[in-house]
Short mmCIF file of C-alpha atoms and ligand atoms in Angstrom, two decimals:
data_model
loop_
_atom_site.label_atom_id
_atom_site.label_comp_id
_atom_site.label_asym_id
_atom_site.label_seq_id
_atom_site.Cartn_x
_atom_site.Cartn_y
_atom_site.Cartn_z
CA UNK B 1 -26.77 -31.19 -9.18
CA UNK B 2 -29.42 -29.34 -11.34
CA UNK B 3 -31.34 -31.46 -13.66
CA UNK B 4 -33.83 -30.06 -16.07
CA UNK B 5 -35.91 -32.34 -18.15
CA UNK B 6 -37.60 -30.57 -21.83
CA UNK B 7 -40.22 -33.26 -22.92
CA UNK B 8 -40.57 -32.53 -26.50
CA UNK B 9 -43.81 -34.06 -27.74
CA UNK B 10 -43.39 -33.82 -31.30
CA UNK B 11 -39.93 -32.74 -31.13
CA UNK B 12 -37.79 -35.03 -33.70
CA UNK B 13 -35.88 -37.78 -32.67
CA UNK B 14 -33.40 -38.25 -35.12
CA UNK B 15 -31.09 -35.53 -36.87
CA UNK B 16 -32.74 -35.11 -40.06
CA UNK B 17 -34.15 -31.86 -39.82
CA UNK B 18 -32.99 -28.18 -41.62
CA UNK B 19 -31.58 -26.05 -39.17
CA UNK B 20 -31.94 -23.22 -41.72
CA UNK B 21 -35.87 -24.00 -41.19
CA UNK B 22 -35.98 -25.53 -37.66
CA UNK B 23 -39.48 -24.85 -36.81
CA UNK B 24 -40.81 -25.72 -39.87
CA UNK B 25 -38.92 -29.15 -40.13
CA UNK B 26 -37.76 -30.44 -36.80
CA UNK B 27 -41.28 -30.69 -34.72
CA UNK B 28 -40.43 -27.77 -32.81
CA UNK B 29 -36.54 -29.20 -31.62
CA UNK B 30 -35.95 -25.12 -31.49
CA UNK B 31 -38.14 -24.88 -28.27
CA UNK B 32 -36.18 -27.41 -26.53
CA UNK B 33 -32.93 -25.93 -27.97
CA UNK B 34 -34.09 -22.76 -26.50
CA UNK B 35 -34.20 -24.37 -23.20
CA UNK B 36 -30.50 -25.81 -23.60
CA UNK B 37 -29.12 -22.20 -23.48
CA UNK B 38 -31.58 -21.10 -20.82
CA UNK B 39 -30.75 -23.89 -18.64
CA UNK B 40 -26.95 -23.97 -19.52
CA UNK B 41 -25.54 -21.11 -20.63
CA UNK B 42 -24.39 -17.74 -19.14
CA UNK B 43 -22.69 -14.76 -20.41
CA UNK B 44 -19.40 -16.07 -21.00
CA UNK B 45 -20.17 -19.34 -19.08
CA UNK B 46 -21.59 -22.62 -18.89
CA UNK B 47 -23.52 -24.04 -15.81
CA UNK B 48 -20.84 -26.95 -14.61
CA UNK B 49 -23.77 -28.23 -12.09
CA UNK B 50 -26.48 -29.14 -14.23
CA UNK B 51 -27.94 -31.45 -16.74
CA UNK B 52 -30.11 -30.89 -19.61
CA UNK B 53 -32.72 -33.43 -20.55
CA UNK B 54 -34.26 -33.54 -23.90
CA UNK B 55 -37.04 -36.23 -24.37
CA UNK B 56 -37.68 -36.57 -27.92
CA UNK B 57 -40.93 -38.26 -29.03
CA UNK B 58 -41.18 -37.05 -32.89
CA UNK B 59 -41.13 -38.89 -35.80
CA UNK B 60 -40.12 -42.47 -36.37
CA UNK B 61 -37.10 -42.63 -34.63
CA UNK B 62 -38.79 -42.03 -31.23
CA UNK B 63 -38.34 -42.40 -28.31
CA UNK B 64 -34.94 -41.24 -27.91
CA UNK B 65 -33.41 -39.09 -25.27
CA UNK B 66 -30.61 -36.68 -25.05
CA UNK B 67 -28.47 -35.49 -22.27
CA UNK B 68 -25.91 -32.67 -21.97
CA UNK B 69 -24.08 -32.84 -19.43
CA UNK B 70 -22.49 -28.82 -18.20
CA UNK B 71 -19.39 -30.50 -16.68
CA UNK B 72 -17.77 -32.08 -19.81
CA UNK B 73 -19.65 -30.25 -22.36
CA UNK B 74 -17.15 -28.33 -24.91
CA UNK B 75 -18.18 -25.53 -26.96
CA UNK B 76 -21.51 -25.18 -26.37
CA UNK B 77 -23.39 -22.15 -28.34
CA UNK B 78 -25.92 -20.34 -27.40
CA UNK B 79 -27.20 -19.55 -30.51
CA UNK B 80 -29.72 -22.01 -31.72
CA UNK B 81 -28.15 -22.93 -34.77
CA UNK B 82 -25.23 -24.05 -33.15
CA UNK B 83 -27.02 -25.86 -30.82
CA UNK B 84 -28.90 -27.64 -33.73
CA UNK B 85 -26.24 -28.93 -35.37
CA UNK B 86 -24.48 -30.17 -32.27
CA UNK B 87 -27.74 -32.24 -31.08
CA UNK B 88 -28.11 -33.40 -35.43
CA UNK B 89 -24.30 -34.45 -35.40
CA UNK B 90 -25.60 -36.59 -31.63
CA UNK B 91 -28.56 -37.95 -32.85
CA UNK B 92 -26.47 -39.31 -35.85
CA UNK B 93 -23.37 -40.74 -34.14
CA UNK B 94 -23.58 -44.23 -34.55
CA UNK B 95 -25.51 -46.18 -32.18
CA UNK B 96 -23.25 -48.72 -30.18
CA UNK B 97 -26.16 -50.94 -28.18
CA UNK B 98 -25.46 -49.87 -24.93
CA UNK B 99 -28.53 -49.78 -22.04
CA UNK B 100 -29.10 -46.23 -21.13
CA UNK B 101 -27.15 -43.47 -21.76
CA UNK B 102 -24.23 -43.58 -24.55
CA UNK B 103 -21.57 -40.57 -24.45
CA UNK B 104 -21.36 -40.06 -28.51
CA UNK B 105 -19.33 -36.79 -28.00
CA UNK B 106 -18.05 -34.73 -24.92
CA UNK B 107 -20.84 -34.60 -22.36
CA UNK B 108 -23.26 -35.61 -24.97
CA UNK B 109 -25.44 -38.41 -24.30
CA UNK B 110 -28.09 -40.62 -26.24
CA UNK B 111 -30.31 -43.15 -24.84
CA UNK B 112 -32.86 -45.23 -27.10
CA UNK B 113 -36.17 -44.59 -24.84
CA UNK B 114 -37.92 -41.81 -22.89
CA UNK B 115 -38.92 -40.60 -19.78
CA UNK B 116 -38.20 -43.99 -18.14
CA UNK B 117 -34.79 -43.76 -18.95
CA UNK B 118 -34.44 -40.08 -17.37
CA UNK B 119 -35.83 -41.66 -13.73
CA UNK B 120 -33.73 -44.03 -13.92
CA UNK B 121 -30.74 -41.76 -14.44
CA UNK B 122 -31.30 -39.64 -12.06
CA UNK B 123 -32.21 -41.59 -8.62
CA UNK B 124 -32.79 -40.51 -6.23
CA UNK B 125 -32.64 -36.79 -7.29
CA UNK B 126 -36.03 -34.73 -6.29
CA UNK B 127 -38.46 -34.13 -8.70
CA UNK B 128 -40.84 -31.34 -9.68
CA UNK B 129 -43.18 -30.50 -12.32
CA UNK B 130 -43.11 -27.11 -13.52
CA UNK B 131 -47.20 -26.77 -13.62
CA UNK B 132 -49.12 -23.82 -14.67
CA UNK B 133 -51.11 -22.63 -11.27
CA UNK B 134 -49.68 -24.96 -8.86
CA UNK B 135 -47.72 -23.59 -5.76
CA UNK B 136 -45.65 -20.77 -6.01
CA UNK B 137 -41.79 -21.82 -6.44
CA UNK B 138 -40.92 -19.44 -3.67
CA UNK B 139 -42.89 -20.97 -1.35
CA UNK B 140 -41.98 -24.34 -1.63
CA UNK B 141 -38.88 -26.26 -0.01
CA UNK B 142 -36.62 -26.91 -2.56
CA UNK B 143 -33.86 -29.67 -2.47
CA UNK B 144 -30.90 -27.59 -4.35
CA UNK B 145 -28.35 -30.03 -3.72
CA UNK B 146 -30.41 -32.75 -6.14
CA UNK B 147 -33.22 -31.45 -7.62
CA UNK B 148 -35.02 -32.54 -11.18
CA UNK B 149 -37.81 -29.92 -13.02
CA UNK B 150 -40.12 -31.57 -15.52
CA UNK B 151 -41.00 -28.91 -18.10
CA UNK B 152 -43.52 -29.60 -21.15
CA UNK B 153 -42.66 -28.23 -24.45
CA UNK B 154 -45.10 -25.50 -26.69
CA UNK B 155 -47.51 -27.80 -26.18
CA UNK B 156 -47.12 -28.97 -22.25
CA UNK B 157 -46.39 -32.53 -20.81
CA UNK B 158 -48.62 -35.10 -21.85
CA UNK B 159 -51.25 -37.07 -19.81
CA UNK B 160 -48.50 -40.18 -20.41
CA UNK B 161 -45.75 -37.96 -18.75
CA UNK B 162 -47.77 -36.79 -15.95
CA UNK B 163 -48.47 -40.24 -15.20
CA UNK B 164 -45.31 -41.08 -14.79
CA UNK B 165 -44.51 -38.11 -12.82
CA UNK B 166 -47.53 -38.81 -10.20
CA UNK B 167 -45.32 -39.07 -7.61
CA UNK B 168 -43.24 -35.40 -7.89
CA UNK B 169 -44.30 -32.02 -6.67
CA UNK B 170 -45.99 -29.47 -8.45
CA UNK B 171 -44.74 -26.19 -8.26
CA UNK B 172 -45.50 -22.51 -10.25
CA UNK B 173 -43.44 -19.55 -11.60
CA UNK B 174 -46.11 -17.10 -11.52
CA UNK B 175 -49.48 -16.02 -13.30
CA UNK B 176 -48.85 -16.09 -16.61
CA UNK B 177 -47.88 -18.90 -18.91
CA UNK B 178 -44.71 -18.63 -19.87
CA UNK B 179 -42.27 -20.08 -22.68
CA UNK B 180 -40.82 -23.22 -21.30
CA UNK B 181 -37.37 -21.91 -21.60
CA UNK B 182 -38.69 -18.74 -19.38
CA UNK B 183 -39.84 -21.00 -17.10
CA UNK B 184 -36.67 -22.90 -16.29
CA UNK B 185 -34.71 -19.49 -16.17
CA UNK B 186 -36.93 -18.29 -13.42
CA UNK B 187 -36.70 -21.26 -11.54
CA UNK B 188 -32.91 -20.95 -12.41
CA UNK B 189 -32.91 -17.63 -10.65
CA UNK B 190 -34.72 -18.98 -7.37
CA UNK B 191 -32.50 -21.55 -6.77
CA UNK B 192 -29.20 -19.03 -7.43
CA UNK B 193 -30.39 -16.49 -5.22
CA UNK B 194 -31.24 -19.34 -2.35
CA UNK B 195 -27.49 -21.29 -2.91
CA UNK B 196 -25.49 -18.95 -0.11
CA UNK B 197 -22.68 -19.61 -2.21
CA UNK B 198 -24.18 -18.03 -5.47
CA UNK B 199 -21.54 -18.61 -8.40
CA UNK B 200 -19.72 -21.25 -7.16
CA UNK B 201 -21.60 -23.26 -9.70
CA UNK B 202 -20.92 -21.40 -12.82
CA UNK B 203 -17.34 -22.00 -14.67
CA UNK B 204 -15.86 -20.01 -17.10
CA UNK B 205 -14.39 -21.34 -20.55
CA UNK B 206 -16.54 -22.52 -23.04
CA UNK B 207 -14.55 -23.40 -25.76
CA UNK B 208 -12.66 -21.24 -28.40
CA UNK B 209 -13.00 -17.10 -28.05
CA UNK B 210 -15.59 -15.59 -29.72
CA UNK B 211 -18.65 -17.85 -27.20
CA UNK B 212 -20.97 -14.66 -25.58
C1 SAM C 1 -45.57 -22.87 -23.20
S1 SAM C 1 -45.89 -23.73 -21.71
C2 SAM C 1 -47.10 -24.93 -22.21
C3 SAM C 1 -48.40 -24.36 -22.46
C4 SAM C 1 -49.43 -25.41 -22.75
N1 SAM C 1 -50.52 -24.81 -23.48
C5 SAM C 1 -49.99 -26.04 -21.48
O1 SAM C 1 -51.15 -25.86 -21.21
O2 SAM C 1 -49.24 -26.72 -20.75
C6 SAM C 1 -44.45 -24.75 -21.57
C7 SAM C 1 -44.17 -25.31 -20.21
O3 SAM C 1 -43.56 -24.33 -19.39
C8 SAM C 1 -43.92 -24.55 -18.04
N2 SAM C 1 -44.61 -23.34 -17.58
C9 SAM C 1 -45.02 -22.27 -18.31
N3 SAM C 1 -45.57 -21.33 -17.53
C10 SAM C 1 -45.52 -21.81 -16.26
C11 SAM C 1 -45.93 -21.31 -14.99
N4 SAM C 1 -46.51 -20.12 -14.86
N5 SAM C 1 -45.71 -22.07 -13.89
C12 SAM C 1 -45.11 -23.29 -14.00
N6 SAM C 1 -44.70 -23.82 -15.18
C13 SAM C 1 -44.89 -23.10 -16.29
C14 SAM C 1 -44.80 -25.79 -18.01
O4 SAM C 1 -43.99 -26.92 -17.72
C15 SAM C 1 -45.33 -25.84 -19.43
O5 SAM C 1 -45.67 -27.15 -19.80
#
């Protein structure tokens, strides 16, 4: 299993925002919806092996996680529009009470809280902070079968986040900064072309024809 994990410091945490003016109105949710098709999508495909995390610490509503799951997701977009009203119509399923994660529609997950509730849903799963100028990904051991990337938003993670991170391992894409949906697509691409059995982890089928 694949886990990425977008912490989204201003990003909004509930689904009032205009998806015709998503930048403008949602704290930046369209970085971290960005990073939903990056880390989920393919041509004609969705990743069945991975998770997308979305930590969402803007606005009143805050903290408040979501979690897309690529096994049971259905029709998942990959245009961002799509993708906003899909996480709008999750944040405002009503909330039922329970601890942790709450399935409000197919693979779709909310949990009232932040990063604490992402380590505890993923275990024992290794973790790794995508950091600017820290070893190069393709040097570093990576555990493919369970493996967890931290990745900060437009504005990177937060001194609070890296706390609670203290423990993972730091690891680079390159030079340059990149977008943080660039960076989980290149680390995407490392750990494809390392898995010997390449696309046994994509599936087909996403839903109704017409999904690129
Ligand atoms: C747009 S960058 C954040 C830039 C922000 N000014 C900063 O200093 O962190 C978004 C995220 O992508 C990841 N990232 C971008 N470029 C990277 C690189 N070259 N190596 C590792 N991670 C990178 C980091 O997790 C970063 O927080």
């Amino acid at each position: 299993m694949r886990r990425f994990v977008i912490v989204g410091r201003t990003a909004i945490a509930s689904g009032r925002f205009l998806p015709k003016d998503l930048p403008g109105t949602s704290g930046r949710l369209d970085v971290l919806l960005r990073c939903i098709r990056a880390a989920l999508l393919v041509s004609h495909g969705v990743r069945r092996d991975t998770q997308v995390y979305l930590v969402l610490l803007g606005g009143e509503e805050a903290p408040r996680t979501v979690r897309i799951d690529g096994a049971t997701a259905k029709f998942l977009r990959p245009d961002e529009r799509s993708l906003a009203t899909l996480i709008a119509k999750s944040l405002g399923a009503p909330e039922r009470g329970a601890a942790g994660f709450d399935e409000v529609r197919p693979g779709v997950a909310i949990a009232r809280g932040g990063l604490e509730c992402v380590l505890e849903d993923i275990g024992g799963s290794s973790r790794y902070v995508l950091e600017e100028g820290a070893a190069d990904l393709r040097e570093v051991p990576l555990n493919a079968e369970s493996c967890t990337f931290f990745v900060g938003d437009h504005l990177g993670l937060d001194s609070a986040a890296l706390e609670g991170l203290a423990g993972a391992s730091r690891v680079g894409v390159g030079p340059v900064s990149l977008h943080a949906e660039d960076a989980i697509v290149t680390v995407i691409n490392e750990l494809d072309r390392r898995d010997a059995a390449g696309r046994r982890s994509v599936a087909t089928g996403n839903g109704p024809p017409g999904s690129e």
